[in-house]
PDB file of C-alpha atoms in Angstrom:
ATOM      1  CA  UNK B   1       9.500 -59.836 -33.162  1.00 34.00           C
ATOM      2  CA  UNK B   2       9.695 -60.244 -29.444  1.00 39.00           C
ATOM      3  CA  UNK B   3       8.809 -57.680 -26.829  1.00 45.00           C
ATOM      4  CA  UNK B   4       8.171 -54.214 -28.166  1.00 46.00           C
ATOM      5  CA  UNK B   5       9.869 -51.481 -26.145  1.00 47.00           C
ATOM      6  CA  UNK B   6       7.333 -48.799 -25.396  1.00 50.00           C
ATOM      7  CA  UNK B   7       8.931 -45.418 -25.754  1.00 53.00           C
ATOM      8  CA  UNK B   8       7.675 -41.880 -26.067  1.00 54.00           C
ATOM      9  CA  UNK B   9       8.314 -42.104 -29.796  1.00 52.00           C
ATOM     10  CA  UNK B  10       5.961 -45.103 -30.208  1.00 51.00           C
ATOM     11  CA  UNK B  11       3.153 -43.976 -27.924  1.00 60.00           C
ATOM     12  CA  UNK B  12       2.200 -40.354 -27.561  1.00 82.00           C
ATOM     13  CA  UNK B  13       3.394 -38.792 -24.333  1.00 80.00           C
ATOM     14  CA  UNK B  14       0.159 -36.848 -24.265  1.00 85.00           C
ATOM     15  CA  UNK B  15      -1.886 -40.036 -24.368  1.00 86.00           C
ATOM     16  CA  UNK B  16       0.138 -41.516 -21.483  1.00 87.00           C
ATOM     17  CA  UNK B  17      -0.116 -38.294 -19.539  1.00 90.00           C
ATOM     18  CA  UNK B  18      -3.894 -38.042 -20.056  1.00 90.00           C
ATOM     19  CA  UNK B  19      -4.338 -41.688 -18.995  1.00 91.00           C
ATOM     20  CA  UNK B  20      -2.485 -40.934 -15.753  1.00 93.00           C
ATOM     21  CA  UNK B  21      -4.596 -37.778 -15.305  1.00 92.00           C
ATOM     22  CA  UNK B  22      -7.826 -39.680 -15.700  1.00 93.00           C
ATOM     23  CA  UNK B  23      -6.755 -42.182 -13.059  1.00 93.00           C
ATOM     24  CA  UNK B  24      -5.683 -39.420 -10.709  1.00 93.00           C
ATOM     25  CA  UNK B  25      -8.927 -37.484 -11.261  1.00 92.00           C
ATOM     26  CA  UNK B  26     -10.965 -40.597 -10.483  1.00 94.00           C
ATOM     27  CA  UNK B  27      -9.026 -41.248  -7.269  1.00 93.00           C
ATOM     28  CA  UNK B  28      -9.323 -37.630  -6.136  1.00 93.00           C
ATOM     29  CA  UNK B  29     -13.064 -37.594  -6.857  1.00 93.00           C
ATOM     30  CA  UNK B  30     -13.498 -40.473  -4.441  1.00 92.00           C
ATOM     31  CA  UNK B  31     -11.326 -38.742  -1.804  1.00 91.00           C
ATOM     32  CA  UNK B  32     -13.349 -35.522  -2.140  1.00 91.00           C
ATOM     33  CA  UNK B  33     -16.589 -37.436  -1.763  1.00 91.00           C
ATOM     34  CA  UNK B  34     -15.281 -38.934   1.507  1.00 92.00           C
ATOM     35  CA  UNK B  35     -14.091 -35.548   2.771  1.00 91.00           C
ATOM     36  CA  UNK B  36     -17.396 -33.920   1.866  1.00 89.00           C
ATOM     37  CA  UNK B  37     -19.291 -36.621   3.764  1.00 90.00           C
ATOM     38  CA  UNK B  38     -17.057 -36.053   6.808  1.00 89.00           C
ATOM     39  CA  UNK B  39     -17.732 -32.317   6.721  1.00 88.00           C
ATOM     40  CA  UNK B  40     -21.465 -32.873   6.374  1.00 86.00           C
ATOM     41  CA  UNK B  41     -21.466 -35.206   9.354  1.00 86.00           C
ATOM     42  CA  UNK B  42     -19.442 -32.731  11.430  1.00 84.00           C
ATOM     43  CA  UNK B  43     -21.754 -29.849  10.471  1.00 81.00           C
ATOM     44  CA  UNK B  44     -24.808 -31.833  11.552  1.00 80.00           C
ATOM     45  CA  UNK B  45     -23.233 -32.459  15.009  1.00 79.00           C
ATOM     46  CA  UNK B  46     -21.440 -29.137  15.490  1.00 74.00           C
ATOM     47  CA  UNK B  47     -22.458 -27.182  18.545  1.00 74.00           C
ATOM     48  CA  UNK B  48     -22.569 -23.893  16.661  1.00 74.00           C
ATOM     49  CA  UNK B  49     -21.091 -22.113  13.642  1.00 73.00           C
ATOM     50  CA  UNK B  50     -17.986 -21.125  15.601  1.00 75.00           C
ATOM     51  CA  UNK B  51     -17.276 -24.783  16.300  1.00 80.00           C
ATOM     52  CA  UNK B  52     -17.721 -25.669  12.661  1.00 82.00           C
ATOM     53  CA  UNK B  53     -15.571 -22.712  11.566  1.00 80.00           C
ATOM     54  CA  UNK B  54     -12.745 -23.850  13.886  1.00 83.00           C
ATOM     55  CA  UNK B  55     -12.962 -27.345  12.391  1.00 86.00           C
ATOM     56  CA  UNK B  56     -12.791 -26.035   8.799  1.00 87.00           C
ATOM     57  CA  UNK B  57     -10.000 -23.536   9.532  1.00 82.00           C
ATOM     58  CA  UNK B  58      -7.925 -26.264  11.176  1.00 86.00           C
ATOM     59  CA  UNK B  59      -8.491 -28.619   8.202  1.00 89.00           C
ATOM     60  CA  UNK B  60      -7.666 -25.887   5.730  1.00 85.00           C
ATOM     61  CA  UNK B  61      -4.410 -24.976   7.452  1.00 83.00           C
ATOM     62  CA  UNK B  62      -3.377 -28.607   7.663  1.00 85.00           C
ATOM     63  CA  UNK B  63      -3.872 -28.898   3.872  1.00 85.00           C
ATOM     64  CA  UNK B  64      -1.799 -25.750   3.261  1.00 78.00           C
ATOM     65  CA  UNK B  65       1.035 -26.961   5.488  1.00 77.00           C
ATOM     66  CA  UNK B  66       1.137 -30.260   3.678  1.00 79.00           C
ATOM     67  CA  UNK B  67       1.906 -28.697   0.270  1.00 73.00           C
ATOM     68  CA  UNK B  68       5.550 -28.027   1.088  1.00 63.00           C
ATOM     69  CA  UNK B  69       6.390 -31.357   2.656  1.00 62.00           C
ATOM     70  CA  UNK B  70       5.890 -33.906  -0.123  1.00 63.00           C
ATOM     71  CA  UNK B  71       7.673 -32.535  -3.203  1.00 66.00           C
ATOM     72  CA  UNK B  72      10.884 -34.541  -3.297  1.00 74.00           C
ATOM     73  CA  UNK B  73      10.829 -35.041  -7.050  1.00 81.00           C
ATOM     74  CA  UNK B  74       8.092 -32.816  -8.467  1.00 85.00           C
ATOM     75  CA  UNK B  75       8.884 -29.079  -8.060  1.00 78.00           C
ATOM     76  CA  UNK B  76       5.828 -27.292  -6.684  1.00 77.00           C
ATOM     77  CA  UNK B  77       6.395 -24.479  -9.223  1.00 76.00           C
ATOM     78  CA  UNK B  78       5.754 -26.842 -12.143  1.00 79.00           C
ATOM     79  CA  UNK B  79       2.632 -28.103 -10.470  1.00 85.00           C
ATOM     80  CA  UNK B  80       1.154 -24.676  -9.729  1.00 81.00           C
ATOM     81  CA  UNK B  81       2.065 -23.338 -13.176  1.00 80.00           C
ATOM     82  CA  UNK B  82       0.239 -26.343 -14.592  1.00 85.00           C
ATOM     83  CA  UNK B  83      -2.830 -25.735 -12.402  1.00 82.00           C
ATOM     84  CA  UNK B  84      -2.903 -22.054 -13.393  1.00 79.00           C
ATOM     85  CA  UNK B  85      -2.656 -23.004 -17.067  1.00 77.00           C
ATOM     86  CA  UNK B  86       0.500 -20.903 -17.583  1.00 77.00           C
ATOM     87  CA  UNK B  87       2.932 -23.688 -18.427  1.00 76.00           C
ATOM     88  CA  UNK B  88       1.118 -26.920 -19.161  1.00 84.00           C
ATOM     89  CA  UNK B  89       3.600 -28.020 -21.824  1.00 86.00           C
ATOM     90  CA  UNK B  90       6.545 -27.738 -19.411  1.00 86.00           C
ATOM     91  CA  UNK B  91       4.678 -29.706 -16.772  1.00 89.00           C
ATOM     92  CA  UNK B  92       3.831 -32.523 -19.210  1.00 88.00           C
ATOM     93  CA  UNK B  93       7.437 -32.642 -20.521  1.00 87.00           C
ATOM     94  CA  UNK B  94       8.806 -32.805 -16.997  1.00 87.00           C
ATOM     95  CA  UNK B  95       6.410 -35.535 -15.839  1.00 88.00           C
ATOM     96  CA  UNK B  96       6.992 -37.699 -18.888  1.00 89.00           C
ATOM     97  CA  UNK B  97      10.784 -37.278 -18.699  1.00 87.00           C
ATOM     98  CA  UNK B  98      10.593 -38.692 -15.167  1.00 86.00           C
ATOM     99  CA  UNK B  99       8.403 -41.592 -16.298  1.00 88.00           C
ATOM    100  CA  UNK B 100      10.266 -42.427 -19.503  1.00 85.00           C
ATOM    101  CA  UNK B 101      13.100 -44.348 -17.868  1.00 80.00           C
ATOM    102  CA  UNK B 102      10.606 -46.518 -15.970  1.00 81.00           C
ATOM    103  CA  UNK B 103       8.713 -47.218 -19.219  1.00 81.00           C
ATOM    104  CA  UNK B 104      11.816 -48.296 -21.123  1.00 77.00           C
ATOM    105  CA  UNK B 105      13.052 -50.396 -18.211  1.00 78.00           C
ATOM    106  CA  UNK B 106       9.744 -52.220 -17.670  1.00 77.00           C
ATOM    107  CA  UNK B 107       8.809 -52.519 -21.380  1.00 79.00           C
ATOM    108  CA  UNK B 108       5.407 -51.301 -20.253  1.00 81.00           C
ATOM    109  CA  UNK B 109       3.686 -48.276 -18.760  1.00 87.00           C
ATOM    110  CA  UNK B 110       4.054 -48.406 -14.929  1.00 88.00           C
ATOM    111  CA  UNK B 111       1.269 -47.939 -12.439  1.00 89.00           C
ATOM    112  CA  UNK B 112       1.044 -44.583 -10.652  1.00 90.00           C
ATOM    113  CA  UNK B 113       2.012 -46.240  -7.382  1.00 89.00           C
ATOM    114  CA  UNK B 114       5.318 -47.415  -8.903  1.00 88.00           C
ATOM    115  CA  UNK B 115       6.729 -43.948  -9.790  1.00 88.00           C
ATOM    116  CA  UNK B 116       7.573 -41.377  -7.159  1.00 89.00           C
ATOM    117  CA  UNK B 117       6.843 -38.333  -9.316  1.00 89.00           C
ATOM    118  CA  UNK B 118       3.356 -39.693 -10.117  1.00 93.00           C
ATOM    119  CA  UNK B 119       2.678 -40.385  -6.430  1.00 91.00           C
ATOM    120  CA  UNK B 120       3.618 -36.770  -5.654  1.00 91.00           C
ATOM    121  CA  UNK B 121       1.416 -35.464  -8.450  1.00 92.00           C
ATOM    122  CA  UNK B 122      -1.525 -37.412  -7.086  1.00 93.00           C
ATOM    123  CA  UNK B 123      -0.898 -36.174  -3.531  1.00 91.00           C
ATOM    124  CA  UNK B 124      -0.546 -32.567  -4.652  1.00 90.00           C
ATOM    125  CA  UNK B 125      -3.719 -32.805  -6.696  1.00 92.00           C
ATOM    126  CA  UNK B 126      -5.578 -34.262  -3.716  1.00 92.00           C
ATOM    127  CA  UNK B 127      -4.443 -31.482  -1.438  1.00 90.00           C
ATOM    128  CA  UNK B 128      -5.269 -28.812  -4.021  1.00 89.00           C
ATOM    129  CA  UNK B 129      -8.822 -30.113  -4.564  1.00 91.00           C
ATOM    130  CA  UNK B 130      -9.400 -30.570  -0.812  1.00 91.00           C
ATOM    131  CA  UNK B 131      -8.343 -26.977  -0.315  1.00 87.00           C
ATOM    132  CA  UNK B 132     -10.909 -25.781  -2.886  1.00 86.00           C
ATOM    133  CA  UNK B 133     -13.623 -27.907  -1.275  1.00 88.00           C
ATOM    134  CA  UNK B 134     -12.912 -26.516   2.206  1.00 88.00           C
ATOM    135  CA  UNK B 135     -12.943 -22.944   0.910  1.00 82.00           C
ATOM    136  CA  UNK B 136     -16.244 -23.602  -0.828  1.00 79.00           C
ATOM    137  CA  UNK B 137     -17.785 -24.951   2.377  1.00 81.00           C
ATOM    138  CA  UNK B 138     -16.661 -21.904   4.366  1.00 74.00           C
ATOM    139  CA  UNK B 139     -18.063 -19.623   1.683  1.00 69.00           C
ATOM    140  CA  UNK B 140     -21.438 -21.332   1.637  1.00 69.00           C
ATOM    141  CA  UNK B 141     -21.868 -21.649   5.373  1.00 67.00           C
ATOM    142  CA  UNK B 142     -20.899 -18.110   6.240  1.00 56.00           C
ATOM    143  CA  UNK B 143     -22.241 -16.470   3.077  1.00 48.00           C
ATOM    144  CA  UNK B 144     -18.886 -14.960   2.215  1.00 40.00           C
ATOM    145  CA  UNK B 145     -17.691 -14.379  -1.313  1.00 37.00           C
ATOM    146  CA  UNK B 146     -14.162 -13.813  -0.086  1.00 42.00           C
ATOM    147  CA  UNK B 147     -12.567 -16.348   2.282  1.00 40.00           C
ATOM    148  CA  UNK B 148      -9.097 -14.816   2.460  1.00 45.00           C
ATOM    149  CA  UNK B 149      -9.393 -14.167   6.204  1.00 52.00           C
ATOM    150  CA  UNK B 150      -9.162 -17.840   7.018  1.00 58.00           C
ATOM    151  CA  UNK B 151      -5.399 -17.762   6.310  1.00 65.00           C
ATOM    152  CA  UNK B 152      -3.201 -16.305   9.084  1.00 73.00           C
ATOM    153  CA  UNK B 153      -1.571 -13.001   8.203  1.00 82.00           C
ATOM    154  CA  UNK B 154       2.012 -12.992   9.526  1.00 87.00           C
ATOM    155  CA  UNK B 155       2.528  -9.301   8.526  1.00 90.00           C
ATOM    156  CA  UNK B 156      -0.725  -7.358   9.175  1.00 88.00           C
ATOM    157  CA  UNK B 157       1.145  -4.047   8.932  1.00 90.00           C
ATOM    158  CA  UNK B 158       2.222  -4.982   5.356  1.00 93.00           C
ATOM    159  CA  UNK B 159      -0.483  -7.192   3.819  1.00 93.00           C
ATOM    160  CA  UNK B 160      -4.267  -6.787   3.756  1.00 87.00           C
ATOM    161  CA  UNK B 161      -4.748 -10.461   4.774  1.00 84.00           C
ATOM    162  CA  UNK B 162      -3.064 -13.844   4.776  1.00 83.00           C
ATOM    163  CA  UNK B 163      -4.070 -14.655   1.223  1.00 81.00           C
ATOM    164  CA  UNK B 164      -2.398 -11.455   0.076  1.00 88.00           C
ATOM    165  CA  UNK B 165       0.894 -12.527   1.635  1.00 90.00           C
ATOM    166  CA  UNK B 166       0.577 -15.933  -0.102  1.00 85.00           C
ATOM    167  CA  UNK B 167      -0.127 -14.197  -3.417  1.00 88.00           C
ATOM    168  CA  UNK B 168       2.859 -11.932  -3.000  1.00 94.00           C
ATOM    169  CA  UNK B 169       5.156 -14.897  -2.516  1.00 90.00           C
ATOM    170  CA  UNK B 170       3.526 -16.780  -5.403  1.00 87.00           C
ATOM    171  CA  UNK B 171       4.216 -13.837  -7.742  1.00 92.00           C
ATOM    172  CA  UNK B 172       7.851 -13.865  -6.676  1.00 93.00           C
ATOM    173  CA  UNK B 173       7.991 -17.615  -7.397  1.00 90.00           C
ATOM    174  CA  UNK B 174       6.369 -17.056 -10.821  1.00 89.00           C
ATOM    175  CA  UNK B 175       9.029 -14.405 -11.567  1.00 91.00           C
ATOM    176  CA  UNK B 176      11.783 -16.967 -10.833  1.00 90.00           C
ATOM    177  CA  UNK B 177      12.970 -14.991  -7.826  1.00 93.00           C
ATOM    178  CA  UNK B 178      14.310 -17.976  -5.889  1.00 91.00           C
ATOM    179  CA  UNK B 179      17.099 -20.437  -6.559  1.00 86.00           C
ATOM    180  CA  UNK B 180      16.821 -24.230  -6.397  1.00 81.00           C
ATOM    181  CA  UNK B 181      17.156 -24.120  -2.595  1.00 80.00           C
ATOM    182  CA  UNK B 182      14.290 -21.604  -2.383  1.00 84.00           C
ATOM    183  CA  UNK B 183      16.604 -18.783  -1.315  1.00 89.00           C
ATOM    184  CA  UNK B 184      16.250 -15.313  -2.876  1.00 93.00           C
ATOM    185  CA  UNK B 185      18.488 -14.948  -5.926  1.00 92.00           C
ATOM    186  CA  UNK B 186      21.508 -12.735  -5.412  1.00 86.00           C
ATOM    187  CA  UNK B 187      20.634 -10.719  -8.504  1.00 90.00           C
ATOM    188  CA  UNK B 188      17.221  -9.342  -9.306  1.00 92.00           C
ATOM    189  CA  UNK B 189      15.290 -10.247  -6.181  1.00 95.00           C
ATOM    190  CA  UNK B 190      15.007  -6.617  -4.981  1.00 94.00           C
ATOM    191  CA  UNK B 191      13.933  -5.488  -8.438  1.00 95.00           C
ATOM    192  CA  UNK B 192      11.175  -8.109  -8.610  1.00 95.00           C
ATOM    193  CA  UNK B 193       9.909  -7.230  -5.131  1.00 96.00           C
ATOM    194  CA  UNK B 194       9.991  -3.534  -6.080  1.00 96.00           C
ATOM    195  CA  UNK B 195       7.934  -4.305  -9.217  1.00 96.00           C
ATOM    196  CA  UNK B 196       5.201  -5.783  -7.046  1.00 96.00           C
ATOM    197  CA  UNK B 197       5.443  -2.870  -4.555  1.00 96.00           C
ATOM    198  CA  UNK B 198       5.118  -0.322  -7.378  1.00 95.00           C
ATOM    199  CA  UNK B 199       2.252  -1.967  -9.216  1.00 95.00           C
ATOM    200  CA  UNK B 200       0.335  -2.576  -5.994  1.00 95.00           C
ATOM    201  CA  UNK B 201       0.905   0.987  -4.763  1.00 91.00           C
ATOM    202  CA  UNK B 202      -0.578   2.371  -7.987  1.00 90.00           C
ATOM    203  CA  UNK B 203      -3.459  -0.113  -8.038  1.00 90.00           C
ATOM    204  CA  UNK B 204      -6.773   1.690  -7.405  1.00 85.00           C
ATOM    205  CA  UNK B 205      -8.925  -1.429  -7.118  1.00 85.00           C
ATOM    206  CA  UNK B 206      -8.946  -2.276  -3.394  1.00 80.00           C
ATOM    207  CA  UNK B 207     -10.146  -5.791  -4.132  1.00 80.00           C
ATOM    208  CA  UNK B 208      -6.955  -6.505  -6.088  1.00 87.00           C
ATOM    209  CA  UNK B 209      -4.432  -4.805  -3.775  1.00 92.00           C
ATOM    210  CA  UNK B 210      -2.156  -7.067  -1.756  1.00 94.00           C
ATOM    211  CA  UNK B 211      -0.449  -4.430   0.410  1.00 94.00           C
ATOM    212  CA  UNK B 212      -2.120  -2.202   2.969  1.00 90.00           C
ATOM    213  CA  UNK B 213      -2.897   1.315   1.693  1.00 86.00           C
ATOM    214  CA  UNK B 214      -0.210   3.986   2.016  1.00 84.00           C
ATOM    215  CA  UNK B 215       2.459   1.491   3.030  1.00 89.00           C
ATOM    216  CA  UNK B 216       5.839   3.105   3.720  1.00 89.00           C
ATOM    217  CA  UNK B 217       8.881   1.929   1.806  1.00 91.00           C
ATOM    218  CA  UNK B 218      10.780   1.686   5.071  1.00 91.00           C
ATOM    219  CA  UNK B 219       8.223  -0.774   6.410  1.00 93.00           C
ATOM    220  CA  UNK B 220       8.280  -2.785   3.189  1.00 95.00           C
ATOM    221  CA  UNK B 221      12.059  -3.009   3.328  1.00 94.00           C
ATOM    222  CA  UNK B 222      11.890  -4.053   6.991  1.00 94.00           C
ATOM    223  CA  UNK B 223       9.484  -6.859   5.926  1.00 95.00           C
ATOM    224  CA  UNK B 224      11.825  -7.972   3.118  1.00 96.00           C
ATOM    225  CA  UNK B 225      14.750  -8.149   5.516  1.00 94.00           C
ATOM    226  CA  UNK B 226      12.783 -10.137   8.093  1.00 94.00           C
ATOM    227  CA  UNK B 227      11.068 -12.567   5.737  1.00 93.00           C
ATOM    228  CA  UNK B 228      13.886 -13.111   3.212  1.00 93.00           C
ATOM    229  CA  UNK B 229      16.971 -12.211   5.288  1.00 91.00           C
ATOM    230  CA  UNK B 230      18.209  -9.698   2.701  1.00 92.00           C
ATOM    231  CA  UNK B 231      20.199  -7.414   4.994  1.00 89.00           C
ATOM    232  CA  UNK B 232      19.139  -4.240   3.128  1.00 91.00           C
ATOM    233  CA  UNK B 233      20.403  -1.085   4.894  1.00 89.00           C
ATOM    234  CA  UNK B 234      17.644   1.465   4.681  1.00 85.00           C
ATOM    235  CA  UNK B 235      18.264   5.236   4.794  1.00 84.00           C
ATOM    236  CA  UNK B 236      16.299   8.375   4.003  1.00 79.00           C
ATOM    237  CA  UNK B 237      17.403   8.428   0.341  1.00 83.00           C
ATOM    238  CA  UNK B 238      17.141   4.641  -0.138  1.00 86.00           C
ATOM    239  CA  UNK B 239      15.578   3.189  -3.289  1.00 87.00           C
ATOM    240  CA  UNK B 240      15.002  -0.446  -4.129  1.00 90.00           C
ATOM    241  CA  UNK B 241      16.564  -1.692  -7.323  1.00 92.00           C
ATOM    242  CA  UNK B 242      14.423  -0.636 -10.308  1.00 92.00           C
ATOM    243  CA  UNK B 243      11.727  -3.185 -11.054  1.00 91.00           C
ATOM    244  CA  UNK B 244      10.561  -1.517 -14.264  1.00 92.00           C
ATOM    245  CA  UNK B 245      11.458  -4.443 -16.567  1.00 92.00           C
ATOM    246  CA  UNK B 246       9.403  -6.827 -14.384  1.00 93.00           C
ATOM    247  CA  UNK B 247       6.310  -4.621 -14.079  1.00 93.00           C
ATOM    248  CA  UNK B 248       4.625  -5.913 -17.260  1.00 92.00           C
ATOM    249  CA  UNK B 249       4.776  -9.485 -15.886  1.00 90.00           C
ATOM    250  CA  UNK B 250       3.567  -8.387 -12.452  1.00 92.00           C
ATOM    251  CA  UNK B 251       0.543  -6.578 -13.956  1.00 90.00           C
ATOM    252  CA  UNK B 252      -0.705  -9.914 -15.258  1.00 86.00           C
ATOM    253  CA  UNK B 253      -1.426 -10.935 -11.663  1.00 86.00           C
ATOM    254  CA  UNK B 254      -3.639  -7.879 -11.014  1.00 84.00           C
TER     255      UNK B 254
END
């Protein structure tokens, strides 16, 4: 009957996806083993803990900076939703839609190295796992259960630490607050930011709060203008757009 065209209808997309995942997991495991060996060697030769801490902090920041520079095809939102387990189905559908054309064209399932979206998935997964490994090392060496302080805090008057700022932005991303060019949406951005501000302000668990205690609305608005270039004109009777309809979603992050 000649060559059989392999399509998603003839071979389960989930099977193809899982096969790719197994290959990626195996590759990442080897990379993590190499990184772990490098850290162990450095720790044995480090002058002191401060020297080792500087090395780990530098490595961690390099990993964080790399996340934004390699997603030409694979949107980072899909990847992080997949990692958090909030939208696995969408991630699989997106990945397989990108691979399908290659499968039909080749009459076979392509190698990871032959498809850009798979390459990016593998790179993102490597960075993600390296980040976890570095945080684990810092936690073990310095006997800290919370390693948030290793991330720079660009707004110390607004956020409790650098990780809090990252979480704030991640919540906005999860709420679909940005357009395809990663600019704040014209409609609804203020409301979503206000939902986070309100939920955080009423949060009594200090370990879950992102914002500094007793933060003033004027300071929060000043931060929004600076970070997101919103151009909000604050005055004594100013109120952000109501975020009530977004508060249920925001609570899931607390």
